[in-house]
mmCIF file of C-alpha atoms in Angstrom:
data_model
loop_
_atom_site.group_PDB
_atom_site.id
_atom_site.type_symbol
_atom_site.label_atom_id
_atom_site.label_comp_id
_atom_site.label_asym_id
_atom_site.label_seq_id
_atom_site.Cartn_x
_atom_site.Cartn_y
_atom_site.Cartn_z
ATOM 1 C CA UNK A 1 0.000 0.000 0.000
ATOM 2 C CA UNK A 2 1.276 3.377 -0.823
ATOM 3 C CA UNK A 3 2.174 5.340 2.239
ATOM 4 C CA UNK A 4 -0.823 8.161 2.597
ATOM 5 C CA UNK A 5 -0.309 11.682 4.702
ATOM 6 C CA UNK A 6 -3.473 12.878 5.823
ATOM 7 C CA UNK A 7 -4.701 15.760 7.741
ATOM 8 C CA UNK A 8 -6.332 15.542 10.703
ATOM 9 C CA UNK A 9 -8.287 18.917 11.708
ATOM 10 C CA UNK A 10 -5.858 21.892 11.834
ATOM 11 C CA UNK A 11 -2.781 20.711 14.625
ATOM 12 C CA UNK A 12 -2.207 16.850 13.381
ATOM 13 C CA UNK A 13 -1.558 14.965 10.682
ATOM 14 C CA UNK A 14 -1.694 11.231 10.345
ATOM 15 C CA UNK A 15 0.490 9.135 7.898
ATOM 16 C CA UNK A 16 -1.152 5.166 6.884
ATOM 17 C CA UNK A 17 1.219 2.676 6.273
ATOM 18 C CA UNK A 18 -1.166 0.050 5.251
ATOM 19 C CA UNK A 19 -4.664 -1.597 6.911
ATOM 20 C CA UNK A 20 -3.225 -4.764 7.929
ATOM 21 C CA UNK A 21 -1.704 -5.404 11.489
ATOM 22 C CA UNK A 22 1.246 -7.334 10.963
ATOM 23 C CA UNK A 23 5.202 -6.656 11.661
ATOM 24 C CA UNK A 24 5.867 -4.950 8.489
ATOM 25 C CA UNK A 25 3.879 -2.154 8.701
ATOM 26 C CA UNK A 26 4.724 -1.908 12.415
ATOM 27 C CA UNK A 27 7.995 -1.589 11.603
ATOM 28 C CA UNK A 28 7.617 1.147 9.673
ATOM 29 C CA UNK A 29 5.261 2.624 11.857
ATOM 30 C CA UNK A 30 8.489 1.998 14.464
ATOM 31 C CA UNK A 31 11.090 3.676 12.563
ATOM 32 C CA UNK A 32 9.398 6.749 11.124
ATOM 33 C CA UNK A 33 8.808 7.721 14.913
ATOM 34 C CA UNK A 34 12.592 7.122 15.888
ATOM 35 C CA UNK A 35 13.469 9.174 12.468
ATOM 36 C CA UNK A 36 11.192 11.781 13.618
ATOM 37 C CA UNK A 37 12.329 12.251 17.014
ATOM 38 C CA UNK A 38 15.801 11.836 16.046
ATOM 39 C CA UNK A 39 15.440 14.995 13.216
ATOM 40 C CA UNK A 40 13.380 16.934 16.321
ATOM 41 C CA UNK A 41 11.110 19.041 13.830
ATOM 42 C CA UNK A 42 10.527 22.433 15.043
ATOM 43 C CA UNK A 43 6.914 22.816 15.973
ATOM 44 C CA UNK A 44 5.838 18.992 16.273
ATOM 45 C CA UNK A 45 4.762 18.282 19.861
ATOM 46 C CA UNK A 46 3.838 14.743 19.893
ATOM 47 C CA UNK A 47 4.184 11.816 18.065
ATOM 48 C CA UNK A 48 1.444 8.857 18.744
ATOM 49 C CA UNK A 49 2.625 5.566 17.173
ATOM 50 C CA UNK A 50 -0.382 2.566 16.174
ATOM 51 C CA UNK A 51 -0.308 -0.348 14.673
ATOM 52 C CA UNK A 52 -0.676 0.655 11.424
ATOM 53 C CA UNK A 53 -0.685 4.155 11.138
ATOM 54 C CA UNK A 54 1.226 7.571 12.643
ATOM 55 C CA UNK A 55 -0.492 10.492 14.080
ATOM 56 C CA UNK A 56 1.698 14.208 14.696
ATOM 57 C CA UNK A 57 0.597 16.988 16.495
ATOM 58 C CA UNK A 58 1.810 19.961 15.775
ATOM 59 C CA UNK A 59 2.259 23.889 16.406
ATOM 60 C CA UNK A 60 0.596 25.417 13.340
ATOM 61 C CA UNK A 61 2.234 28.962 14.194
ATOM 62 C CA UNK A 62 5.774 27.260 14.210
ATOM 63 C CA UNK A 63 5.611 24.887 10.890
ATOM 64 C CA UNK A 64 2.840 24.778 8.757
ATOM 65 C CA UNK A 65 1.494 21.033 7.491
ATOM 66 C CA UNK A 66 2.673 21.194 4.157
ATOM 67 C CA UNK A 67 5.794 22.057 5.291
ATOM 68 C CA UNK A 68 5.820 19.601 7.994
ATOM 69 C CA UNK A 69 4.340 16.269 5.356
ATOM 70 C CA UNK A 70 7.501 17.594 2.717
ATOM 71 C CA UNK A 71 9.901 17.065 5.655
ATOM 72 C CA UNK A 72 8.388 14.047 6.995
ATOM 73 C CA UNK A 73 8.756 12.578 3.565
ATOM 74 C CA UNK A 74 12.201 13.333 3.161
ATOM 75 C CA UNK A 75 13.388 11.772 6.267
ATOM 76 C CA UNK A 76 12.867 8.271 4.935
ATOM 77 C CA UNK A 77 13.064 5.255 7.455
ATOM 78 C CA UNK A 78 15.564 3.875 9.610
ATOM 79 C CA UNK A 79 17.112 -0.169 9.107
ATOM 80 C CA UNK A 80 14.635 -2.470 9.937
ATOM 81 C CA UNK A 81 17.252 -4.051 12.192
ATOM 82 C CA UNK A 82 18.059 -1.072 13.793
ATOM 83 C CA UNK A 83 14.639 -0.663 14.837
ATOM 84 C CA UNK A 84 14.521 -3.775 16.549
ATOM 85 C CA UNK A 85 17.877 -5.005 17.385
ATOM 86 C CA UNK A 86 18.410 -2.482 19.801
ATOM 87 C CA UNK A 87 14.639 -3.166 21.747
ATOM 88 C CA UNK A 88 15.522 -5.067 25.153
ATOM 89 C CA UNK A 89 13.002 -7.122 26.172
ATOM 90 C CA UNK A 90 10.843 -6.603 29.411
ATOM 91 C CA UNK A 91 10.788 -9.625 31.822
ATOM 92 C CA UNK A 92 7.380 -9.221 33.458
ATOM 93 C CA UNK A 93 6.524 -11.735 36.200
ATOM 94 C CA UNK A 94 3.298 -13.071 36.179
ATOM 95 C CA UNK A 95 1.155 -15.067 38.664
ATOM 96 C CA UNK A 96 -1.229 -17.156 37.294
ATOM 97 C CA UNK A 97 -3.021 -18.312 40.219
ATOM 98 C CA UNK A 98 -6.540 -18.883 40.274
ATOM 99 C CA UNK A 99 -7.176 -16.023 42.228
ATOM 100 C CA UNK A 100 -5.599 -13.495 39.479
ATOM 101 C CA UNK A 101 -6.644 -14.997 36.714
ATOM 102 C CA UNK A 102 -10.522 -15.763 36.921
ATOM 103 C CA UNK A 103 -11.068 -16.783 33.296
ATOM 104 C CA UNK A 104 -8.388 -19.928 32.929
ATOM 105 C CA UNK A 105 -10.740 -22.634 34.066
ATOM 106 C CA UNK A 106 -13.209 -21.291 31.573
ATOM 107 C CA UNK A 107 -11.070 -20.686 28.814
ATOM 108 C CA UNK A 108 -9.612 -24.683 29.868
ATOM 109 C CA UNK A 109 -12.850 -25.798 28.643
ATOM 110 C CA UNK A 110 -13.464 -23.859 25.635
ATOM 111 C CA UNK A 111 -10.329 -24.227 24.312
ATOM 112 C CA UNK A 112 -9.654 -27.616 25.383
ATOM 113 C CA UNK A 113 -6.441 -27.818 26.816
ATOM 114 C CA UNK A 114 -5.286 -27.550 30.408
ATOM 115 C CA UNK A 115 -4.917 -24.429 32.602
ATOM 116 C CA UNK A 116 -0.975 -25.387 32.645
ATOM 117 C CA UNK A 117 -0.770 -25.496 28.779
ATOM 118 C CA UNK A 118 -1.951 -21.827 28.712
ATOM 119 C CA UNK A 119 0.477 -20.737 31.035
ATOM 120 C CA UNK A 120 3.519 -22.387 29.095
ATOM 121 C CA UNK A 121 2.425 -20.973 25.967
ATOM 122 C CA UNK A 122 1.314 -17.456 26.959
ATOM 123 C CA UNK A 123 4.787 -17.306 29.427
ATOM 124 C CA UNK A 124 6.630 -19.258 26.296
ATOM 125 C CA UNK A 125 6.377 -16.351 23.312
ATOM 126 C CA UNK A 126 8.154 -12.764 23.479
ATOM 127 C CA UNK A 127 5.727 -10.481 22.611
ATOM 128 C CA UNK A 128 6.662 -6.840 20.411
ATOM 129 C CA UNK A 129 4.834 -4.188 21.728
ATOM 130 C CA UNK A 130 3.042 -2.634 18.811
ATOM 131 C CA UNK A 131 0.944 0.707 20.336
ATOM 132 C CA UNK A 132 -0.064 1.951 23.895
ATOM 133 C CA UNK A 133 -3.536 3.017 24.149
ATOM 134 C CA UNK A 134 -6.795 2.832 25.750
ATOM 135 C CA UNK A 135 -5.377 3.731 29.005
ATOM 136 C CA UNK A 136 -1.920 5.744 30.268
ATOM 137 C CA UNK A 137 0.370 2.417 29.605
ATOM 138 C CA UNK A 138 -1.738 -0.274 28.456
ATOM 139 C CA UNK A 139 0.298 -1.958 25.727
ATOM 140 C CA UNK A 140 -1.054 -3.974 22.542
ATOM 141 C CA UNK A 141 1.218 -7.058 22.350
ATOM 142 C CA UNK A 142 1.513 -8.822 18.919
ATOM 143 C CA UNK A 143 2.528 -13.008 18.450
ATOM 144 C CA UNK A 144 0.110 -14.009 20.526
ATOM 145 C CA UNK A 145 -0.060 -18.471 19.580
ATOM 146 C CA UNK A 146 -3.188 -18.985 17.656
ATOM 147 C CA UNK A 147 -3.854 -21.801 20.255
ATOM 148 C CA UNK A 148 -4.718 -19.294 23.049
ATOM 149 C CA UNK A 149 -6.862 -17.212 20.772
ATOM 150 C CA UNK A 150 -9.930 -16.615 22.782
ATOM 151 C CA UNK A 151 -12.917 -13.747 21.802
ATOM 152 C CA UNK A 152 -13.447 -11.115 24.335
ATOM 153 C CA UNK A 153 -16.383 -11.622 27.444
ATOM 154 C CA UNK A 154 -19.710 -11.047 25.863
ATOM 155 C CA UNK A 155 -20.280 -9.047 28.993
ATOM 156 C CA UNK A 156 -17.462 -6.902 29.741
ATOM 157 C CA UNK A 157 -16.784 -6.285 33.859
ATOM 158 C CA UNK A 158 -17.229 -3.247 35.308
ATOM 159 C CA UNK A 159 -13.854 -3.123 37.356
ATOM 160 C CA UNK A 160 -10.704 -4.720 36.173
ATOM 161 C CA UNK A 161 -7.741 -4.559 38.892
ATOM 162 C CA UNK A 162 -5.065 -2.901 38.140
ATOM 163 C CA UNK A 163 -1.988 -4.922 36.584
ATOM 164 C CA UNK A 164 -4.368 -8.124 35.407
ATOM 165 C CA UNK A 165 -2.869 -9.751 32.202
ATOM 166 C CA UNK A 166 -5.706 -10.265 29.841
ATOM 167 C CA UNK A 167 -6.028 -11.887 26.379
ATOM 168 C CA UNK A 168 -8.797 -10.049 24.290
ATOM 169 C CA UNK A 169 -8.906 -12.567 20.687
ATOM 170 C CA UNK A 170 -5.030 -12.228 19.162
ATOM 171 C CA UNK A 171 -3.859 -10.035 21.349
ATOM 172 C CA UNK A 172 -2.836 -10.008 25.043
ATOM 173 C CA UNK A 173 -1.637 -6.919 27.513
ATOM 174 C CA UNK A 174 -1.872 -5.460 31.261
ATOM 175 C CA UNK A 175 -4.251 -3.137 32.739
ATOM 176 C CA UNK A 176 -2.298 -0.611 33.853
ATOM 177 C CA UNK A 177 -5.047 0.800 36.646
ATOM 178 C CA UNK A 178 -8.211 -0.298 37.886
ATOM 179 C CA UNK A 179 -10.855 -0.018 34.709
ATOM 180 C CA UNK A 180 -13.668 -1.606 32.569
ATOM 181 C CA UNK A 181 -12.720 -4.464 30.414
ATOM 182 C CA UNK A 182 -13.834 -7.036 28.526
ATOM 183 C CA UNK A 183 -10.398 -9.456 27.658
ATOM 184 C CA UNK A 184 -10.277 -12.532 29.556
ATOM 185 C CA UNK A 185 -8.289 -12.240 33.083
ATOM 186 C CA UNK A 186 -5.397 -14.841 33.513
ATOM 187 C CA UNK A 187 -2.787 -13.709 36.021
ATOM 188 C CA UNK A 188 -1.612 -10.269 37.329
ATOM 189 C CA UNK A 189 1.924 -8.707 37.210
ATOM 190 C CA UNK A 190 3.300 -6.922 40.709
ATOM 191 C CA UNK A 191 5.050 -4.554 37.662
ATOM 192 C CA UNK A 192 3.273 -1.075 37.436
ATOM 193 C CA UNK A 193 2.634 -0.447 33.902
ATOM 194 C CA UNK A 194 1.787 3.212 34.776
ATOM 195 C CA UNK A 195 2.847 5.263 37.484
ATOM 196 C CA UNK A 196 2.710 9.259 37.613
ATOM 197 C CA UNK A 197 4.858 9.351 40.494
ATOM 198 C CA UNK A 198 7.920 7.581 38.924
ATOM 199 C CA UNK A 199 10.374 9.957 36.679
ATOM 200 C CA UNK A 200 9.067 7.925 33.383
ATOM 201 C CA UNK A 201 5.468 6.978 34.358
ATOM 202 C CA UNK A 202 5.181 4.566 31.640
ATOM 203 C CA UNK A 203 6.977 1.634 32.133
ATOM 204 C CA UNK A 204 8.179 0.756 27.836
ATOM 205 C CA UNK A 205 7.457 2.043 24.617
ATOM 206 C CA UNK A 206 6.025 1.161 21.316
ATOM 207 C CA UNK A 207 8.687 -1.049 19.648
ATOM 208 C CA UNK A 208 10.210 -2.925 22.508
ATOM 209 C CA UNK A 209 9.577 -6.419 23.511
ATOM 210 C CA UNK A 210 8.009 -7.801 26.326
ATOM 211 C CA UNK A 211 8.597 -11.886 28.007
ATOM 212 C CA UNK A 212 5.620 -12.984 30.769
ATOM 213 C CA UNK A 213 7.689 -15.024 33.569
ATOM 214 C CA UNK A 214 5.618 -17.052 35.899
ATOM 215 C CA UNK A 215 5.607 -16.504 39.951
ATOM 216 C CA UNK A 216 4.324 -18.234 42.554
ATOM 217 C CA UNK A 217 1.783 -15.636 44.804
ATOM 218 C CA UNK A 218 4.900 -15.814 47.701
ATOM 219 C CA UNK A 219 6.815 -14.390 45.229
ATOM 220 C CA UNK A 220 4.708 -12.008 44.065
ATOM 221 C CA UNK A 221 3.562 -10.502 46.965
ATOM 222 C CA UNK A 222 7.734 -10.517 47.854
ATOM 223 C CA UNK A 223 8.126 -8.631 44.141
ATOM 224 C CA UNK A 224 5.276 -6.240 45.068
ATOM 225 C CA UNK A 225 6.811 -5.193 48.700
ATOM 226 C CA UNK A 226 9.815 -4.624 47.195
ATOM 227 C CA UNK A 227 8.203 -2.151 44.688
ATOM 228 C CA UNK A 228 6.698 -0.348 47.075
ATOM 229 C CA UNK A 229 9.558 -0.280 48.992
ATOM 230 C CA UNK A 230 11.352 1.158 45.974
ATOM 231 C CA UNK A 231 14.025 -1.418 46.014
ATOM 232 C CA UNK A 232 12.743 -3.499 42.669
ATOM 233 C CA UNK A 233 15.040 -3.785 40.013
ATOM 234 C CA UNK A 234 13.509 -3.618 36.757
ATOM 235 C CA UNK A 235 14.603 -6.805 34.575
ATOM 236 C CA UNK A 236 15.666 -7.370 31.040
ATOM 237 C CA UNK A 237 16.250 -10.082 28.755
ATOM 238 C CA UNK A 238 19.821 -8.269 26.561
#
């Protein structure tokens, strides 16, 4: 698909990179934001990175947008293996106890294989983060195994803890705060995906990588004090 720069009302534009949500496109989707930063446009204020697409606000008194499309499309894209070689990958433990993850005997039976089997195979992948959204630090997570494919709860709950790992169809990802939902609960992660006390109160970025690790509940309760105790390490896979 040819790459399309659109406007979008009179302080953003957006730039398509196809309709499809696959690595490709995110990968350009992943590099045109690092080229953009990088070049540090005068006027542009943010840059919000999907799946498939681009959106850039801007400061119309600073560039104007044709100005700003002609130098977007002169920066061109970065390696593909730049893009992702130098992603680290997020270990995030997970407990997938019962009592944090609600849905596994359910899902057990629909998808007919064991609670354990869901574990190793959700736990077993490394999982590119493709957008945040919905909420401050909620990440989309690609490569989820077609196995563990599960729609959505026809009736969405009310109030989702914060930190529950939920799979929603292809796609899995943490609730960064207490919310609505509707993706199907199966463990929790003492990480905080979203913190506004913390210097950077999102915990990763579009483009990096995330690995589930599972935790007994001793260990994550132990994992949790020491967050709140602000002696947690965050760990990553090099």
């Amino acid at each position: 698909m040819e790459v399309r720069y659109l406007p979008a009302g009179d302080e953003a534009m957006v730039i398509e990179f196809g309709k499809t949500i696959d690595d490709e496109v995110n990968n350009r989707v992943i590099s045109m934001t690092a080229s953009i930063k990088n070049k540090r446009i005068r006027g542009v204020r943010e840059i919000l990175p999907t799946y498939r697409s681009l959106m850039i606000f801007y400061n119309p008194r600073k560039i104007s947008y044709i100005r700003l499309v002609n130098m977007v499309k002169s920066l061109g894209y970065e390696k593909k293996s730049n893009a992702d070689e130098d992603k680290k990958t997020l270990i995030v433990p997970c407990c997938y106890d019962d009592i944090y993850g609600p849905d596994l005997t359910q899902m057990s039976k629909e998808l007919n294989i064991t609670k354990e089997e869901i574990v190793s195979i959700h736990s077993g992948m490394k999982y590119k983060i493709f957008m945040l959204g919905f909420l401050p630090g909620f990440v989309y997570l690609g490569g989820l195994d077609k196995r563990i494919n599960i729609p959505r709860l026809k009736n969405p709950r009310t109030k989702i803890p914060a930190r529950s790992v939920g799979i929603g169809g292809s796609q899995t990802g943490v609730y960064p705060m207490d919310s609505p939902g509707g993706w199907r609960l199966i463990g929790s992660t003492p990480l905080d995906f979203y913190d506004i006390k913390r210097e950077k109160p999102i915990l990763c970025e579009a483009g990096e990588y995330i690995r589930f690790k599972p935790v007994s509940g001793d260990e994550y309760k132990d994992i949790r004090r020491e967050i709140e105790l602000h002696n947690y390490s965050t760990e990553y896979e090099e």
